[in-house]
mmCIF file of C-alpha atoms and ligand atoms in Angstrom:
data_model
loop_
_atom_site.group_PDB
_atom_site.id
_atom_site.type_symbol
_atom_site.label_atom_id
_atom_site.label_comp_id
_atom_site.label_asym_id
_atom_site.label_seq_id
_atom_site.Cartn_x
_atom_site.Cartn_y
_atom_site.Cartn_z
ATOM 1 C CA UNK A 235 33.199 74.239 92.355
ATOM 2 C CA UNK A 236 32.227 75.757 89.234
ATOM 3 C CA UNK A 237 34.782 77.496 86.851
ATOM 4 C CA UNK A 238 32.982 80.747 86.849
ATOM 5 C CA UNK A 239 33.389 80.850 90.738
ATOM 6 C CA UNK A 240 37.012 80.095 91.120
ATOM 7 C CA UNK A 241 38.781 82.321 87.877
ATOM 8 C CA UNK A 242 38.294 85.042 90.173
ATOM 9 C CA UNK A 243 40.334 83.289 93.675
ATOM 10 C CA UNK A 244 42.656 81.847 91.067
ATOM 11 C CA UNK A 245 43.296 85.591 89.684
ATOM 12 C CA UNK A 246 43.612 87.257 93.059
ATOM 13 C CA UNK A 247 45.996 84.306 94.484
ATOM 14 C CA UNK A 248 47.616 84.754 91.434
ATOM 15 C CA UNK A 249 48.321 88.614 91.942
ATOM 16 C CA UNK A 250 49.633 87.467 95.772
ATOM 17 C CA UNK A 251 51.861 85.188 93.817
ATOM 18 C CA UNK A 252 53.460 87.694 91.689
ATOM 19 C CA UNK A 253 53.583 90.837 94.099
ATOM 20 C CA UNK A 254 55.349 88.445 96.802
ATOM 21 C CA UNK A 255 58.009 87.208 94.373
ATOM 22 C CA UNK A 256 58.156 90.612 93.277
ATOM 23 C CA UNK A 257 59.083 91.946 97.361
ATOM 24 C CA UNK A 258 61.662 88.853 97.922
ATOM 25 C CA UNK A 259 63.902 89.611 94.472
ATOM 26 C CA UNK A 260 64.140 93.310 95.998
ATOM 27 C CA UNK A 261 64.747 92.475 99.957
ATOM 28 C CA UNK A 262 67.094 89.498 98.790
ATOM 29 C CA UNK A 263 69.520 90.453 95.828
ATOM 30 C CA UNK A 264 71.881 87.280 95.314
ATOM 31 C CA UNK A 265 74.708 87.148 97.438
ATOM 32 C CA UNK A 266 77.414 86.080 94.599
ATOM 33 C CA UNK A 267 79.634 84.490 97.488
ATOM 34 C CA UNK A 268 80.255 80.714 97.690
ATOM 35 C CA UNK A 269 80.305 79.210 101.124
ATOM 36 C CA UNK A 270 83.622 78.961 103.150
ATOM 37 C CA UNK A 271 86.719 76.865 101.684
ATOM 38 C CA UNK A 272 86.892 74.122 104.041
ATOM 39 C CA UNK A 273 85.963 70.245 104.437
ATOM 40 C CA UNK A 274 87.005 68.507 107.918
ATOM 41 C CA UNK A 275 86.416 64.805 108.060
ATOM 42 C CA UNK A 276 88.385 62.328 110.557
ATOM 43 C CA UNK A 277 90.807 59.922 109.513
ATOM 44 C CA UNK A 278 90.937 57.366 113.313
ATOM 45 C CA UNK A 279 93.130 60.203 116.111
ATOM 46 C CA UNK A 280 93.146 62.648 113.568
ATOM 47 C CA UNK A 281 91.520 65.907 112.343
ATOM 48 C CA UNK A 282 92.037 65.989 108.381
ATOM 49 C CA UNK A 283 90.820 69.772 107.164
ATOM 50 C CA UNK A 284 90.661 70.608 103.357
ATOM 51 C CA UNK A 285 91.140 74.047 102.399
ATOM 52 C CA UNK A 286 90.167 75.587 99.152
ATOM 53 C CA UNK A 287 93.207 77.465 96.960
ATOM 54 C CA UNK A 288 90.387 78.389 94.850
ATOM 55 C CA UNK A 289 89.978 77.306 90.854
ATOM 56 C CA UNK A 290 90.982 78.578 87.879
ATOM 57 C CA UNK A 291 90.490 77.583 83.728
ATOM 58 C CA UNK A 292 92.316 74.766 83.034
ATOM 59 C CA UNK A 293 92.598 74.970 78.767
ATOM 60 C CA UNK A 294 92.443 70.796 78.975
ATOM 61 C CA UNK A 295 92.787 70.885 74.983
ATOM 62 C CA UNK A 296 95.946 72.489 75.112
ATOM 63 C CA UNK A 297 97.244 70.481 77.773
ATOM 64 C CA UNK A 298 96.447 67.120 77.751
ATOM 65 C CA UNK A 299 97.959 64.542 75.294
ATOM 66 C CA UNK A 300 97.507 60.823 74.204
ATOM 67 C CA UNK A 301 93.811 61.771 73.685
ATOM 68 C CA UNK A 302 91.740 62.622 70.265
ATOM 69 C CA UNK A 303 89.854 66.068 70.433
ATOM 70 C CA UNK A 304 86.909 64.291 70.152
ATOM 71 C CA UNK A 305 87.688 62.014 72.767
ATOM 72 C CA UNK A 306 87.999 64.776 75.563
ATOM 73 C CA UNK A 307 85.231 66.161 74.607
ATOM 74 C CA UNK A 308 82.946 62.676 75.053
ATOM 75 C CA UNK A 309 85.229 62.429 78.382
ATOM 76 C CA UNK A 310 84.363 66.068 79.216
ATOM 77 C CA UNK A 311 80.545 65.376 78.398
ATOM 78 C CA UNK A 312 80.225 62.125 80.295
ATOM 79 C CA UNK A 313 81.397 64.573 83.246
ATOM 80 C CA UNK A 314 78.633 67.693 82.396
ATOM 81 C CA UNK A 315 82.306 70.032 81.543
ATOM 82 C CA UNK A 316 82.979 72.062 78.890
ATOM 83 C CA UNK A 317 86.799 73.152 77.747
ATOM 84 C CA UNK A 318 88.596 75.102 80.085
ATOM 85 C CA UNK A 319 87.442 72.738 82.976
ATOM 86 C CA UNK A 320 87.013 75.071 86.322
ATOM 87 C CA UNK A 321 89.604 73.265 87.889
ATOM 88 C CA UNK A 322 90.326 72.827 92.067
ATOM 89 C CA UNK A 323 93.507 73.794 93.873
ATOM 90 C CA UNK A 324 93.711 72.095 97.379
ATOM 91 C CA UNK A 325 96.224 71.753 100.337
ATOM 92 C CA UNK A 326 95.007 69.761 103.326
ATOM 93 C CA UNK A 327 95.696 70.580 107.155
ATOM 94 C CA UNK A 328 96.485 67.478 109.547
ATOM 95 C CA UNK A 329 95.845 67.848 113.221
ATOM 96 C CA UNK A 330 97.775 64.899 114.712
ATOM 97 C CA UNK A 331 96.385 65.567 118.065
ATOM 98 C CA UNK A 332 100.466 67.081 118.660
ATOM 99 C CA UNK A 333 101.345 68.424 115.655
ATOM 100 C CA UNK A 334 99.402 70.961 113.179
ATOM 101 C CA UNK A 335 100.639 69.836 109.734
ATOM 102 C CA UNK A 336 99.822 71.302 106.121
ATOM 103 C CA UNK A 337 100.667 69.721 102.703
ATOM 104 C CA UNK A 338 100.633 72.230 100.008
ATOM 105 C CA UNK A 339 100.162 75.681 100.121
ATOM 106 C CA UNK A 340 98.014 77.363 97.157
ATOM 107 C CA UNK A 341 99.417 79.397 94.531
ATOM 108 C CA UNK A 342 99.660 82.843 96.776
ATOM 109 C CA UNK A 343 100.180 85.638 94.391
ATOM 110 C CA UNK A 344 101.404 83.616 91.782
ATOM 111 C CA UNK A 345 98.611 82.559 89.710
ATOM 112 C CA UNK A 346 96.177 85.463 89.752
ATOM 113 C CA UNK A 347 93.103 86.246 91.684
ATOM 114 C CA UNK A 348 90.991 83.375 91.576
ATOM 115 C CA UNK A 349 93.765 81.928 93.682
ATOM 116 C CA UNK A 350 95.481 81.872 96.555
ATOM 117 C CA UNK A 351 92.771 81.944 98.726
ATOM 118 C CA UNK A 352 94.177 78.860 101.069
ATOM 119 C CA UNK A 353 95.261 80.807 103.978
ATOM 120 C CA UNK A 354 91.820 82.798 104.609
ATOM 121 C CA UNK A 355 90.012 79.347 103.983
ATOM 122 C CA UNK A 356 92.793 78.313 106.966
ATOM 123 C CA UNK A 357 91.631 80.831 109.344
ATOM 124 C CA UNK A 358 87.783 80.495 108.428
ATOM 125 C CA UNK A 359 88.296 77.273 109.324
ATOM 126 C CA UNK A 360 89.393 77.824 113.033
ATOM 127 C CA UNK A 361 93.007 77.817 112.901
ATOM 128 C CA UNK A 362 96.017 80.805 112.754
ATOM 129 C CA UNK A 363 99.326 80.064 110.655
ATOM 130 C CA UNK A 364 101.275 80.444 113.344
ATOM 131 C CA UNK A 365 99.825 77.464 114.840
ATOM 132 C CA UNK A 366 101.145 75.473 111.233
ATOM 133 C CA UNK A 367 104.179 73.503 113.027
ATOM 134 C CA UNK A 368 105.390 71.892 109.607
ATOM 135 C CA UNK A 369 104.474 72.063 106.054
ATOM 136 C CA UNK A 370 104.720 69.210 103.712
ATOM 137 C CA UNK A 371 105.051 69.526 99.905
ATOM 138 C CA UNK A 372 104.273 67.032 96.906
ATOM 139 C CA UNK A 373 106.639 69.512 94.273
ATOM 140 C CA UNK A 374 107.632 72.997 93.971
ATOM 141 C CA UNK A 375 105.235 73.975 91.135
ATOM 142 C CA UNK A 376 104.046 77.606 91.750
ATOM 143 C CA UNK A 377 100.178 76.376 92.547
ATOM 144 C CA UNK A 378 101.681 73.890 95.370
ATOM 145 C CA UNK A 379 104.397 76.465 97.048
ATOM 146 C CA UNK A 380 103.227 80.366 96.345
ATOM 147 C CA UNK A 381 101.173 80.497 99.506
ATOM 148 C CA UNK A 382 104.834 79.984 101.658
ATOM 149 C CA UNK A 383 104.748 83.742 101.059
ATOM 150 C CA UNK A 384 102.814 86.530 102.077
ATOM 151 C CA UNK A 385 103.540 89.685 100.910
ATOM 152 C CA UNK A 386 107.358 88.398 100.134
ATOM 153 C CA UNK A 387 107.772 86.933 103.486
ATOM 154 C CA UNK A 388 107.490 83.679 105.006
ATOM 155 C CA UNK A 389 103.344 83.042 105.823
ATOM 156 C CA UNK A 390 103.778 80.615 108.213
ATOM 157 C CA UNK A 391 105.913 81.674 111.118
ATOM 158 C CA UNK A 392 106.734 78.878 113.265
ATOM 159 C CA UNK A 393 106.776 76.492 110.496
ATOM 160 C CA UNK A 394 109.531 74.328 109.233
ATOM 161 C CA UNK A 395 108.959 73.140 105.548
ATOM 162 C CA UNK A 396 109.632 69.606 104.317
ATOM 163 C CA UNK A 397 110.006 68.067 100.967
ATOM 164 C CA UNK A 398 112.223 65.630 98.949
ATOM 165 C CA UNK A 399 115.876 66.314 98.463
ATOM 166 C CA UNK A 400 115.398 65.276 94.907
ATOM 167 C CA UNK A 401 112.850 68.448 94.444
ATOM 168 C CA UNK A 402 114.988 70.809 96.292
ATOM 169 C CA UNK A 403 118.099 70.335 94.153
ATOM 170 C CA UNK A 404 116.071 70.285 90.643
ATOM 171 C CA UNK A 405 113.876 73.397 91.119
ATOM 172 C CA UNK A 406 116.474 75.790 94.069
ATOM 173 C CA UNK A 407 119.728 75.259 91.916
ATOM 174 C CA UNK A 408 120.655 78.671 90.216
ATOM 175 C CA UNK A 409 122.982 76.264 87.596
ATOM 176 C CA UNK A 410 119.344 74.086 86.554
ATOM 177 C CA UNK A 411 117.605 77.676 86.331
ATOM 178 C CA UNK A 412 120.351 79.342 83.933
ATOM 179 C CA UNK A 413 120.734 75.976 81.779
ATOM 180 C CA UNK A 414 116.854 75.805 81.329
ATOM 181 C CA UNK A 415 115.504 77.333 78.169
ATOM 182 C CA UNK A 416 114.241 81.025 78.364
ATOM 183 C CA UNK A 417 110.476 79.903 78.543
ATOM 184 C CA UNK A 418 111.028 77.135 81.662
ATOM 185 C CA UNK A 419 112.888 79.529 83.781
ATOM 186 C CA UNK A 420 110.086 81.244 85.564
ATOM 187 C CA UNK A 421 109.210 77.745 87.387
ATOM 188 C CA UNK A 422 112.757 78.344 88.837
ATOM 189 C CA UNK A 423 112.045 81.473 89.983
ATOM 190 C CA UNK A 424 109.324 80.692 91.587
ATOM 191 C CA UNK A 425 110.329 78.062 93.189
ATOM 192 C CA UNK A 426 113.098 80.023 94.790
ATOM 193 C CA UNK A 427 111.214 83.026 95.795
ATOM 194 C CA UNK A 428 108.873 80.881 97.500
ATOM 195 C CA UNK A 429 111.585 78.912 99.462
ATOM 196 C CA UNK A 430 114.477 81.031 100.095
ATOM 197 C CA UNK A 431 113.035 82.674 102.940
ATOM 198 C CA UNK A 432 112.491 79.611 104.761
ATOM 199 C CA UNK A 433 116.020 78.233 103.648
ATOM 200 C CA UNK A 434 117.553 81.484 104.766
ATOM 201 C CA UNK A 435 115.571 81.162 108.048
ATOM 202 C CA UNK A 436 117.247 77.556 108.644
ATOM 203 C CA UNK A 437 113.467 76.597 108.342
ATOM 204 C CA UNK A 438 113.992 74.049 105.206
ATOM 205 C CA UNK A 439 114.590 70.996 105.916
ATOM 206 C CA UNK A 440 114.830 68.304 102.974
ATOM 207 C CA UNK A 441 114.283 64.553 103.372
ATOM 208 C CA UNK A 442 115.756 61.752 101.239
ATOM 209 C CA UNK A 443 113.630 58.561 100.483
ATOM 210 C CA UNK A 444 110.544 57.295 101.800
ATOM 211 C CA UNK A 445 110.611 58.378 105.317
ATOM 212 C CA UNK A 446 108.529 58.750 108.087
ATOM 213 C CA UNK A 447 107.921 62.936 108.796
ATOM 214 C CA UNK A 448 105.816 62.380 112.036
ATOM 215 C CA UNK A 449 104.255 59.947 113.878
ATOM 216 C CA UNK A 450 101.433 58.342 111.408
ATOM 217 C CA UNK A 451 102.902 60.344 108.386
ATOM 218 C CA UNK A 452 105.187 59.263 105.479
ATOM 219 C CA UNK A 453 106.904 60.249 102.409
ATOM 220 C CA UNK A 454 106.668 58.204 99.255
ATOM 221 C CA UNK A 455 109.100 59.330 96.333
ATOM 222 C CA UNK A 456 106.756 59.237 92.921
ATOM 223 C CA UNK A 457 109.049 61.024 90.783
ATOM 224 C CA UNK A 458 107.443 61.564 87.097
ATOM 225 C CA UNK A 459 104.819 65.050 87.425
ATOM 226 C CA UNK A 460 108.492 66.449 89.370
ATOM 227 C CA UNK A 461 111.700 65.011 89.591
ATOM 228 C CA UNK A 462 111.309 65.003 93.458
ATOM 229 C CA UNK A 463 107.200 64.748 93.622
ATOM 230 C CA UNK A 464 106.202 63.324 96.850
ATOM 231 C CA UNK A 465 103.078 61.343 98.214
ATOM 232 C CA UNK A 466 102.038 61.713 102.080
ATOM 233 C CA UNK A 467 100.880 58.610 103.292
ATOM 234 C CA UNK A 468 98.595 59.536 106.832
ATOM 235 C CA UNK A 469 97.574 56.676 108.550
ATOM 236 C CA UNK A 470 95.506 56.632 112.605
ATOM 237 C CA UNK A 471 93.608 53.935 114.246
ATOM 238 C CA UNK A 472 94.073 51.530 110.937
ATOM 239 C CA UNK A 473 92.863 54.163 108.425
ATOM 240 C CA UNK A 474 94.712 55.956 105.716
ATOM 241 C CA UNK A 475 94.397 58.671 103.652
ATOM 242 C CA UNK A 476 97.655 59.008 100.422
ATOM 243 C CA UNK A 477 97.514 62.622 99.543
ATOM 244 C CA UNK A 478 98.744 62.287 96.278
ATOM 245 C CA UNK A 479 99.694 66.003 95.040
ATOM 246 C CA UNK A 480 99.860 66.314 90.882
ATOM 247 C CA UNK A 481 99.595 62.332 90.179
ATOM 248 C CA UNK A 482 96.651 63.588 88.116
ATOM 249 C CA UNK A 483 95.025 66.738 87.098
ATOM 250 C CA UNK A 484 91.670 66.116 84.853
ATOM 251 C CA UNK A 485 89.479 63.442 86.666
ATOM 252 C CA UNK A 486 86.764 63.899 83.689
ATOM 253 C CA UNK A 487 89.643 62.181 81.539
ATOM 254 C CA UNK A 488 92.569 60.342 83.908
ATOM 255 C CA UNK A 489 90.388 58.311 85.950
ATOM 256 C CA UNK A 490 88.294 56.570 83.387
ATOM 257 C CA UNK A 491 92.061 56.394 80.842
ATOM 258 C CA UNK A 492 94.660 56.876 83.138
ATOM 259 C CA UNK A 493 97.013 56.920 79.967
ATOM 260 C CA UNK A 494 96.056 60.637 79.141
ATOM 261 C CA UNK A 495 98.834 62.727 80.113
ATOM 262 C CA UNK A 496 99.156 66.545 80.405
ATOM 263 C CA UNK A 497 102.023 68.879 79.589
ATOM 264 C CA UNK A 498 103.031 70.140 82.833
ATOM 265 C CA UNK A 499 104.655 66.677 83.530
ATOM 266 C CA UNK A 500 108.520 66.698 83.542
ATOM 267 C CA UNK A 501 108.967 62.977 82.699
ATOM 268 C CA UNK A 502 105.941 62.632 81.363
ATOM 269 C CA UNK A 503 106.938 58.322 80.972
ATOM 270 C CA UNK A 504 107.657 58.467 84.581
ATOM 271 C CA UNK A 505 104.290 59.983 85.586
ATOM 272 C CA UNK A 506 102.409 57.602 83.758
ATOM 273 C CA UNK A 507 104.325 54.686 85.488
ATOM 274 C CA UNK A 508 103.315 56.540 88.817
ATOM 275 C CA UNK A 509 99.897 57.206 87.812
ATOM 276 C CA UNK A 510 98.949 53.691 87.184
ATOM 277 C CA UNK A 511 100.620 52.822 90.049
ATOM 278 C CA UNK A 512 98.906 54.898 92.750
ATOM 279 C CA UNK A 513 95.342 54.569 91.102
ATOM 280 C CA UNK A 514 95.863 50.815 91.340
ATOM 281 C CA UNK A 515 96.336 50.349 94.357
ATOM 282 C CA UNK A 516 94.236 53.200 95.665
ATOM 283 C CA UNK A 517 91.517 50.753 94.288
ATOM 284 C CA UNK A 518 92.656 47.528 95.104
ATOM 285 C CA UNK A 519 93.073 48.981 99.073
ATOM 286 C CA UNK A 520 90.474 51.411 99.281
ATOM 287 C CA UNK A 521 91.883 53.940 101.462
ATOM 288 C CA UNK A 522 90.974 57.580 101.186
ATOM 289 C CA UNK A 523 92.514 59.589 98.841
ATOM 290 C CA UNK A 524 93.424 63.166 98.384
ATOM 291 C CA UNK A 525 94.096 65.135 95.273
ATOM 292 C CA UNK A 526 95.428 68.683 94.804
ATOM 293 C CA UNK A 527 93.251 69.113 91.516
ATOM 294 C CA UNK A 528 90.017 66.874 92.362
ATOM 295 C CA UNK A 529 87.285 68.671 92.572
ATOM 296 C CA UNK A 530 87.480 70.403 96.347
ATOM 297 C CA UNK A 531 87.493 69.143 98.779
ATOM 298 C CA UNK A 532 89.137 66.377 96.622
ATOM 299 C CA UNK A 533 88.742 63.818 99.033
ATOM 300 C CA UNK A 534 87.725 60.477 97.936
ATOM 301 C CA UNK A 535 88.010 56.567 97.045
ATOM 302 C CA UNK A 536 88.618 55.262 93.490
ATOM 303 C CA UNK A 537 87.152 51.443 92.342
ATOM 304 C CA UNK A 538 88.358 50.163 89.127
ATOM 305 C CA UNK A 539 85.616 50.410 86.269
ATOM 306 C CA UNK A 540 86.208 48.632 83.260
ATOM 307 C CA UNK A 541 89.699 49.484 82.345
ATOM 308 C CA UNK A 542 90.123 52.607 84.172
ATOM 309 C CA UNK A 543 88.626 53.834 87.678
ATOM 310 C CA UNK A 544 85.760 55.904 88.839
ATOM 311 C CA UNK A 545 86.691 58.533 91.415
ATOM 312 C CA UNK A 546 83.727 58.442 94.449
ATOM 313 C CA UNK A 547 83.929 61.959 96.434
ATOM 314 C CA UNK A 548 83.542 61.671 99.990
ATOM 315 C CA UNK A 549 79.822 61.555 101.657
ATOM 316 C CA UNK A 550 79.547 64.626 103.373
ATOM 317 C CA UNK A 551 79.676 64.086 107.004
ATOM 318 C CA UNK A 552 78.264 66.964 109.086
ATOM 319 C CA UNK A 553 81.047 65.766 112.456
ATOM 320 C CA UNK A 554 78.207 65.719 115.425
HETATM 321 ZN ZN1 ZN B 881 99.508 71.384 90.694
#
């Protein structure tokens, strides 16, 4: 085919081109709407479901410590983020089969609008929280216990609420909240206005230790991020799955130098301890892990890489 015969089909198809692009962009505007906040998987008898809190901008400069500007910013690169890092809020539902069990709960109200979105990614996802028979949580940080509430009163209905004794008598006590400095009371507060009305319902119950919550689930004290910060060990059919609440917060920077360490930690010496601790032998076992600040649905396994770890999400399964 000679040029002179096809400019002209090239020009028309051309024209076809355009005009048809030109008809989708107006019939199809974008839809600005991410997809719903849920990830199910199956750990042996059970149903694990994690459900998006939403993300906000974590200002890792500001935070983290132990770390050179110039290092976070090669860690930040190596990972395709930029400072604030768009960071994940997660609590995960358990369906034992008997029991309907969530650990964490968002931030509710507490942190803004680009949170709290747990409890609609809970009923997107199938379930109602009245069905919620207990709730498990890591610490009483506002981003782990605001979605107790809705609309000042208890979300979950029919739910009791566990966590350590330890956390309960650092963050509820009116005496720790009135000796902290002006600037550290509002963690207090929220604390309490997220668990009074469960307390006041008789619906708080505290544990001591490393004790077993239900059948297949366990508490492991890992005091450091909180004085009373808690890991849930789930384990079915000879597979596990440590939900391990605040043991970390910036994967771009923690996994690969688990040394970094960020502000929000109370014993910041303690956390380290428990850091190394837990990624070790997350590696050495390879069990599923879950994080409150991975990346959603922050479910994963970590292998040791030189001398830190690299964090492997979970292969999406599609559950035929
Ligand atoms: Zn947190």
């Amino acid at each position: 085919m000679s040029i002179a015969m096809s400019l002209p089909r090239f020009a028309a198809a051309f024209a076809i081109v355009l005009l048809s692009s030109a008809t989708a962009e107006a019939s199809a505007p974008l839809q600005k709407t991410q997809a719903p906040g849920y990830y199910r998987m199956v750990l042996g008898d059970f149903e694990i479901t994690a459900l998006s809190d939403g993300t906000f901008p974590m200002e890792v400069g500001k935070l983290l410590t132990h770390i050179t500007p110039q290092q976070l910013e090669a860690a930040l690169g190596r990972s395709f983020l930029k400072d604030p890092v768009e960071t994940s809020v997660n609590g995960f539902l358990i369906n034992t089969g008997a029991k309907l069990i969530l650990v964490d709960t968002g931030a509710g109200t507490f942190f803004g609008p680009t949170l709290g979105k747990l409890l609609s990614n809970l009923k997107a996802s199938g379930y109602q929280p009245e069905q919620v028979d207990e709730i498990y949580i890591t610490h009483m940080h506002g981003d782990h216990v605001g979605g107790l509430l809705t609309d000042g009163k208890p979300a979950f209905a029919n739910a009791t609420v566990r966590a350590s004794q330890a956390e309960a008598d650092y963050w509820l006590s009116k005496a720790h909240m009135d000796a902290a400095p002006a600037d550290r009371k509002d963690g207090y507060q929220s604390a309490m206005a997220a668990l009074n009305p469960y307390v006041a319902a008789g619906k708080f119950k505290p544990f001591r230790g490393d004790v077993e919550l239900a059948p297949g689930i366990r508490a492991v004290a890992a005091p450091g991020h909180t004085a009373g910060h808690s890991l849930y060990v789930i384990e079915s059919k000879g597979e596990t799955l440590v939900l391990w609440g605040d043991v970390m917060h910036v994967a771009a920077a923690q996994f690969p130098d688990p040394s970094v360490i960020i502000r929000f930690d109370t014993d910041s010496a303690a956390a380290l301890l428990q850091r190394k601790k837990v990624f070790a032998d997350a590696a050495e076992h390879g069990y599923w892990l879950g994080g409150a600040h991975l990346q959603f649905p922050g479910i994963g396994h970590l292998r040791s890489a030189g001398t830190g770890y690299l964090y492997v999400p979970a292969n999406y399964s599609a559950m035929h």
